[in-house]
PDB file of C-alpha atoms in Angstrom:
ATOM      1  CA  UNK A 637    -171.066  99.812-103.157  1.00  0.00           C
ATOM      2  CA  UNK A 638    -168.695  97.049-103.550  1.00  0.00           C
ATOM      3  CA  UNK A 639    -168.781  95.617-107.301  1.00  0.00           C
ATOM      4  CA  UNK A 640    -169.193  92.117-108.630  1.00  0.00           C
ATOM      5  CA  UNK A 641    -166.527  90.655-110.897  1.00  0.00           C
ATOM      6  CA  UNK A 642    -168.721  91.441-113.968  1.00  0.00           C
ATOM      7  CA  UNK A 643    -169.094  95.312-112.822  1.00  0.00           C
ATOM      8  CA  UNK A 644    -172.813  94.587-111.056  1.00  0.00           C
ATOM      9  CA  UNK A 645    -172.929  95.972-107.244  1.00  0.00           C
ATOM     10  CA  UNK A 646    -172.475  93.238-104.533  1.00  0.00           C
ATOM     11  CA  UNK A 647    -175.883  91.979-103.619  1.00  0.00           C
ATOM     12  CA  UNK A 648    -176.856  91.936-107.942  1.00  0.00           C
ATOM     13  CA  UNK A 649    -176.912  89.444-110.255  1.00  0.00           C
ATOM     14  CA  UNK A 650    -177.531  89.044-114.138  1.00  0.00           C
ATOM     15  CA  UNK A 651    -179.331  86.009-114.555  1.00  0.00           C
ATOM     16  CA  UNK A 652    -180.932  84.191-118.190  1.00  0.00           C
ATOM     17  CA  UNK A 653    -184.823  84.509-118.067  1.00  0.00           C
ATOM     18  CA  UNK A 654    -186.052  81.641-116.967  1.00  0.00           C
ATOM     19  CA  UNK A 655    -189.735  79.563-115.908  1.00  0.00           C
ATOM     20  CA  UNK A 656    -189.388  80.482-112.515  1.00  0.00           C
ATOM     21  CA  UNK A 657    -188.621  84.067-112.802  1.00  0.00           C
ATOM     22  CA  UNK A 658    -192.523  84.696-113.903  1.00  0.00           C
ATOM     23  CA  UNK A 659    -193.949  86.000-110.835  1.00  0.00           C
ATOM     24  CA  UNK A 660    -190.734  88.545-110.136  1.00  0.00           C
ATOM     25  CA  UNK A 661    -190.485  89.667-113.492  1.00  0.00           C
ATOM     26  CA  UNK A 662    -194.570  90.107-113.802  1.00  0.00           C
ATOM     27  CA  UNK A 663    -194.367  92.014-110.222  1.00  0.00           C
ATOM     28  CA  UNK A 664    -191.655  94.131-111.412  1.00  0.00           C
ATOM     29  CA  UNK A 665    -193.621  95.555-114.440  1.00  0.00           C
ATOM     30  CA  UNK A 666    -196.519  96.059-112.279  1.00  0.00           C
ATOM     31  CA  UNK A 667    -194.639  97.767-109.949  1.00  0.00           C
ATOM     32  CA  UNK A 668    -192.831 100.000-112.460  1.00  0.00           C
ATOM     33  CA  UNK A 669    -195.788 100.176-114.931  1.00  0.00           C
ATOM     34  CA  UNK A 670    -196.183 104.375-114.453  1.00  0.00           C
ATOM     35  CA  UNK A 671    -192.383 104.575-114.724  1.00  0.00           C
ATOM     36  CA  UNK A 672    -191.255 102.984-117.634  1.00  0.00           C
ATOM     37  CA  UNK A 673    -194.717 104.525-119.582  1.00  0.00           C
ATOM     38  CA  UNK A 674    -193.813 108.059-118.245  1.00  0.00           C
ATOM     39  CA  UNK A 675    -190.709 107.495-120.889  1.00  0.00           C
ATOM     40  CA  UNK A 676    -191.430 104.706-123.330  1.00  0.00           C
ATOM     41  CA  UNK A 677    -194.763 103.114-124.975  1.00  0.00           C
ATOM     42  CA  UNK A 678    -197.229 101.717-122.216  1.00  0.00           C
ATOM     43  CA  UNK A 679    -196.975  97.361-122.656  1.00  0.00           C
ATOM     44  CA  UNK A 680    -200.836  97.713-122.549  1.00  0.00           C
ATOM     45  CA  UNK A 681    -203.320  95.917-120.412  1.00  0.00           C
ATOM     46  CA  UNK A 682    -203.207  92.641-122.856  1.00  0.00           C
ATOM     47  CA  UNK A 683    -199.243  92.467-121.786  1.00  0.00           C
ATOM     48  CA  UNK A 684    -200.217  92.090-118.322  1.00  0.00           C
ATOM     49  CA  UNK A 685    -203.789  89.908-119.087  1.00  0.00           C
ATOM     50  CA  UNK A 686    -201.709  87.536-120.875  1.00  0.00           C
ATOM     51  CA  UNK A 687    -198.300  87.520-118.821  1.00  0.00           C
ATOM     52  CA  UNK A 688    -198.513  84.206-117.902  1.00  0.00           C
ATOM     53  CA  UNK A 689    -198.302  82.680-121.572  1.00  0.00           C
ATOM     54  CA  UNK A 690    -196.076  85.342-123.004  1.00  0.00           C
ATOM     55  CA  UNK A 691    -193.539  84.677-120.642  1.00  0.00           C
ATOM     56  CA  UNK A 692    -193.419  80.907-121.270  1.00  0.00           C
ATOM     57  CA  UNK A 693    -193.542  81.905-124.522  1.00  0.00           C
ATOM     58  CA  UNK A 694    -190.599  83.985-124.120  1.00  0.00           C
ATOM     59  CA  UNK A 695    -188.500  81.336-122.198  1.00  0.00           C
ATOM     60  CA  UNK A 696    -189.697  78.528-125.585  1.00  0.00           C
ATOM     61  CA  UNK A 697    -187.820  81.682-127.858  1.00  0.00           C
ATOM     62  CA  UNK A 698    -184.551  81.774-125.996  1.00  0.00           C
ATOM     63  CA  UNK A 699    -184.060  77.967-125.839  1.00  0.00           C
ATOM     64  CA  UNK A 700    -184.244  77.972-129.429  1.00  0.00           C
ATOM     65  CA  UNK A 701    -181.718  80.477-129.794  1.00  0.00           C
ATOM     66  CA  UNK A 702    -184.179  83.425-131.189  1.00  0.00           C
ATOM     67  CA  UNK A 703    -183.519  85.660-128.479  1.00  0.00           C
ATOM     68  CA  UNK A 704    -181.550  86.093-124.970  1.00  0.00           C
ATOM     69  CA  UNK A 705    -183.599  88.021-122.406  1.00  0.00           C
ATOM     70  CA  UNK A 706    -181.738  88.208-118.476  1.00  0.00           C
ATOM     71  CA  UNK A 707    -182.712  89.956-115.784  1.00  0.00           C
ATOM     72  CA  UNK A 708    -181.156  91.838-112.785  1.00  0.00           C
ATOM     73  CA  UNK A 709    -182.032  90.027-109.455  1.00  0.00           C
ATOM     74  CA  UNK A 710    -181.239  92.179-105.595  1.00  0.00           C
ATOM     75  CA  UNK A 711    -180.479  89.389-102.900  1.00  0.00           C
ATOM     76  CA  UNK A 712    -184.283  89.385-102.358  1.00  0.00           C
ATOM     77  CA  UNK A 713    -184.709  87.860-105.326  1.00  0.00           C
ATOM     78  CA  UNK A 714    -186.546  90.942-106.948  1.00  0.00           C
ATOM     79  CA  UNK A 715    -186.036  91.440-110.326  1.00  0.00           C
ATOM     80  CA  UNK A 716    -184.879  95.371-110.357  1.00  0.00           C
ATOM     81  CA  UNK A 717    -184.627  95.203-114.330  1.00  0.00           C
ATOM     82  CA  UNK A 718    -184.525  93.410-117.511  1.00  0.00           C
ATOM     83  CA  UNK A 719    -181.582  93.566-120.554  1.00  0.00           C
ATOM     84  CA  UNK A 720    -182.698  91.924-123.607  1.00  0.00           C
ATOM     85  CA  UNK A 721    -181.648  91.103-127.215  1.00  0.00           C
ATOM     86  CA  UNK A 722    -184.168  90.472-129.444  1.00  0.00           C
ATOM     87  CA  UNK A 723    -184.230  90.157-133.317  1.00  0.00           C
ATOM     88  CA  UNK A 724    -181.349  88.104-133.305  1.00  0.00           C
ATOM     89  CA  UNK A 725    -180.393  87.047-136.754  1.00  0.00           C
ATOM     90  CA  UNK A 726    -177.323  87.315-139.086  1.00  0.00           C
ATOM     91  CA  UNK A 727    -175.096  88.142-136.284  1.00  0.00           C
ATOM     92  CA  UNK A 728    -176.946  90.682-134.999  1.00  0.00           C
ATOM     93  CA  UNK A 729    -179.698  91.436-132.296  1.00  0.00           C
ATOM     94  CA  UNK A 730    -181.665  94.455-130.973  1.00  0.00           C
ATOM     95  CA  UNK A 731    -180.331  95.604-127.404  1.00  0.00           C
ATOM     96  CA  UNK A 732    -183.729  96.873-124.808  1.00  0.00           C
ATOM     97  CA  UNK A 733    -183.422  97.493-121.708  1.00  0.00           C
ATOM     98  CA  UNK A 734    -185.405  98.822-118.469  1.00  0.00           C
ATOM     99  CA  UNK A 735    -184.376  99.574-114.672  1.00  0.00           C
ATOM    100  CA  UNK A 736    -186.827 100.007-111.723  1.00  0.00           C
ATOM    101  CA  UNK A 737    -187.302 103.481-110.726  1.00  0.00           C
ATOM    102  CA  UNK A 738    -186.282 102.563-107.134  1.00  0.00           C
ATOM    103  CA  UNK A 739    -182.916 101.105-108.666  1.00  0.00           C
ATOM    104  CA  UNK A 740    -182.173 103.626-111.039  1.00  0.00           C
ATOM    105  CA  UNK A 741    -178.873 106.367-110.485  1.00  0.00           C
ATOM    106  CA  UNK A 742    -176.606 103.164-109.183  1.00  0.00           C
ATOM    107  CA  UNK A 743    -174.696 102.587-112.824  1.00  0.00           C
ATOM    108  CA  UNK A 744    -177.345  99.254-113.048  1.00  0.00           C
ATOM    109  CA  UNK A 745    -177.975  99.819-116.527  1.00  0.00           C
ATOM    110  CA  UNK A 746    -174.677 100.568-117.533  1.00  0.00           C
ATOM    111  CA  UNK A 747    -173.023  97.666-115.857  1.00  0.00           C
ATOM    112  CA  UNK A 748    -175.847  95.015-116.950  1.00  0.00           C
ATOM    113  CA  UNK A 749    -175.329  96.202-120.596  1.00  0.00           C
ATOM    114  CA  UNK A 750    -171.575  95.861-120.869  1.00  0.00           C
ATOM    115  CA  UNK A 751    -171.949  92.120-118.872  1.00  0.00           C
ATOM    116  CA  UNK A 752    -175.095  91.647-121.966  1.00  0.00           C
ATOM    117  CA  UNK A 753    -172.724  93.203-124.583  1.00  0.00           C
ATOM    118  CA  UNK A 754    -169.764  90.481-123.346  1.00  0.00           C
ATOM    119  CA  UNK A 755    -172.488  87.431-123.246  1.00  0.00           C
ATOM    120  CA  UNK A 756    -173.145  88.256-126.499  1.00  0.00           C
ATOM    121  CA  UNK A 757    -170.400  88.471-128.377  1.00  0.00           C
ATOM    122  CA  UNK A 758    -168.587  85.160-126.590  1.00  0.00           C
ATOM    123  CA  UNK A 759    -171.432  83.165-125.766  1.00  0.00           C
ATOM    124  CA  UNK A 760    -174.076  83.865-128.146  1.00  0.00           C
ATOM    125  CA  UNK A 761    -171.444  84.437-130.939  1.00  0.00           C
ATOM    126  CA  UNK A 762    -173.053  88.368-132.080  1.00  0.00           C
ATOM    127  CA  UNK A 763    -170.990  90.542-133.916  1.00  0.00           C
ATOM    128  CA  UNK A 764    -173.280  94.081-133.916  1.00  0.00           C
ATOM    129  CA  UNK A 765    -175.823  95.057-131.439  1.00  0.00           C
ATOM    130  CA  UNK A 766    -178.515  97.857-132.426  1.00  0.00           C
ATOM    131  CA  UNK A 767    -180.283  99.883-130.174  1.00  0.00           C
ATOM    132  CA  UNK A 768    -182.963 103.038-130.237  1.00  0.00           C
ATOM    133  CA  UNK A 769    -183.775 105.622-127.450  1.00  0.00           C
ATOM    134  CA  UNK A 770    -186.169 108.492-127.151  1.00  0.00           C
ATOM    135  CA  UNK A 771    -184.530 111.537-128.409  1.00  0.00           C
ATOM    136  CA  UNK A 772    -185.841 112.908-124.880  1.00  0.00           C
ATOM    137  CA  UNK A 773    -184.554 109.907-122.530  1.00  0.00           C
ATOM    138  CA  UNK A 774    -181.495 110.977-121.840  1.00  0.00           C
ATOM    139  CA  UNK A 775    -180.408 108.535-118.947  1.00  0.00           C
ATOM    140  CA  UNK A 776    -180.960 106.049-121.856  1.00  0.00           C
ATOM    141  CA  UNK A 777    -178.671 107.633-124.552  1.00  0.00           C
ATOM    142  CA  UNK A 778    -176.039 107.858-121.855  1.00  0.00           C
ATOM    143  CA  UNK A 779    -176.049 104.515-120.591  1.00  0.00           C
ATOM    144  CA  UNK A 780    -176.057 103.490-124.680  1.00  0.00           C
ATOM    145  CA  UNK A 781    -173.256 106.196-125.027  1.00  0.00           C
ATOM    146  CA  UNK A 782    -170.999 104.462-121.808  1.00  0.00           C
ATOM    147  CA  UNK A 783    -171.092 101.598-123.450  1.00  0.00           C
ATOM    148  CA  UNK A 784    -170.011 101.719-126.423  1.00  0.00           C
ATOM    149  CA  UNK A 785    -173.052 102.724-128.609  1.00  0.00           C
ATOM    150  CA  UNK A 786    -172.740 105.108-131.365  1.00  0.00           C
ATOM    151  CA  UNK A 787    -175.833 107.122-133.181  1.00  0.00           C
ATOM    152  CA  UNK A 788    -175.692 105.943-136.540  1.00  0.00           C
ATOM    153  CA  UNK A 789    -179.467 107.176-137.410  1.00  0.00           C
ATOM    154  CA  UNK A 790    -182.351 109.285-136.269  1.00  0.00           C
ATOM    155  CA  UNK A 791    -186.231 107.921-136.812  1.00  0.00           C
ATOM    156  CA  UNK A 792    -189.649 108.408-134.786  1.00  0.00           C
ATOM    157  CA  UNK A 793    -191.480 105.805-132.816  1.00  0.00           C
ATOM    158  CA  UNK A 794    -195.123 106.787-131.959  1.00  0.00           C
ATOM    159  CA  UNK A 795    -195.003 110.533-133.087  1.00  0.00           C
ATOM    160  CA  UNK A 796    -191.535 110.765-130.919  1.00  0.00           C
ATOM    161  CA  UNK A 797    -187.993 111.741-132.464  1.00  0.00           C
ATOM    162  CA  UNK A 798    -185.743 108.447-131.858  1.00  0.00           C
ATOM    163  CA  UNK A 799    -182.201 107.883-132.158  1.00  0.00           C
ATOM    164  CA  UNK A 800    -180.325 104.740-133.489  1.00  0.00           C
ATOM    165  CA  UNK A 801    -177.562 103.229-132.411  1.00  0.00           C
ATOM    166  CA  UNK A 802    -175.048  99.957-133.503  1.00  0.00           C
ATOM    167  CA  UNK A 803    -172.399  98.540-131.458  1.00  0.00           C
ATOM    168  CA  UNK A 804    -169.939  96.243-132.670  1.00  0.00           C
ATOM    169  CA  UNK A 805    -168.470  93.231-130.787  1.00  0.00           C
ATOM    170  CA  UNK A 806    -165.614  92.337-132.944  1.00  0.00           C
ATOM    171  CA  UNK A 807    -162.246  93.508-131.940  1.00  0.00           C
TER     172      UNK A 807
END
């Protein structure tokens, strides 16, 4: 495939969360709801009862600065996954990230977190971004460990052994 300035395939784009995204974003969870719990905590029913709210709520966050959530949009206009930094304070955020299952194996993740890592350190002036992966996910700790990531601690998250990770932005 034929890549983007920023390192996305032709045909995908990195896009801030906004209002309008709601009904992609909402049918892209749905969609990939088995998926992503197969390998990381179910959102629970109330995520989806409440969507609606909690993504307005979401978009009120970001224009106040308190977080930066994008999403990866096909020529369709789908929304085939979602980068976020969350916990942003002192210079710092927390780094998530998801990819639909019919997207994954393309380099998606990897190339939307480098283009995330770059927004954030020039445009949303970060210097360190942290990050945490199921021991067991290993498509995650390699898309953490192409970019840049490094394993600076090991925890557990719902009875499973976790890894940490830090990135920094300064040169």
């Amino acid at each position: 495939m034929p890549e983007s300035a920023g390192g996305l395939p032709a045909g995908v784009r990195l896009e801030r969360l906004r209002a309008d995204h709601a009904d992609a974003v909402l049918a892209f969870e749905v969609e990939n709801r088995e998926y992503f719990a197969a390998r990381i905590a179910d959102r629970g029913d109330e995520y989806f009862a409440e969507f609606a709210a909690r993504h307005q709520a979401l978009v009120t966050d970001q224009e106040a600065g308190e977080l930066h959530f994008h999403v990866l949009v096909d020529d369709d206009g789908r929304v085939i996954g979602r980068v976020n930094l969350v916990d942003v304070a002192d210079g710092s955020a927390e780094l998530g990230y998801r990819i639909a299952e019919s997207a994954t194996g393309r380099g998606l993740a990897t190339a939307a977190v480098l283009e995330v890592c770059a927004l954030a350190a020039w445009q949303y002036g970060l210097q360190e971004l942290r990050a945490g992966t199921s021991v067991a996910n290993g498509a995650s700790r390699a898309v953490l460990d192409r970019t840049g990531f490094v394993v600076v601690g090991e925890t557990t998250y719902e009875g499973r052994p976790n890894l940490t990770y830090r990135r920094s932005l300064t040169v």
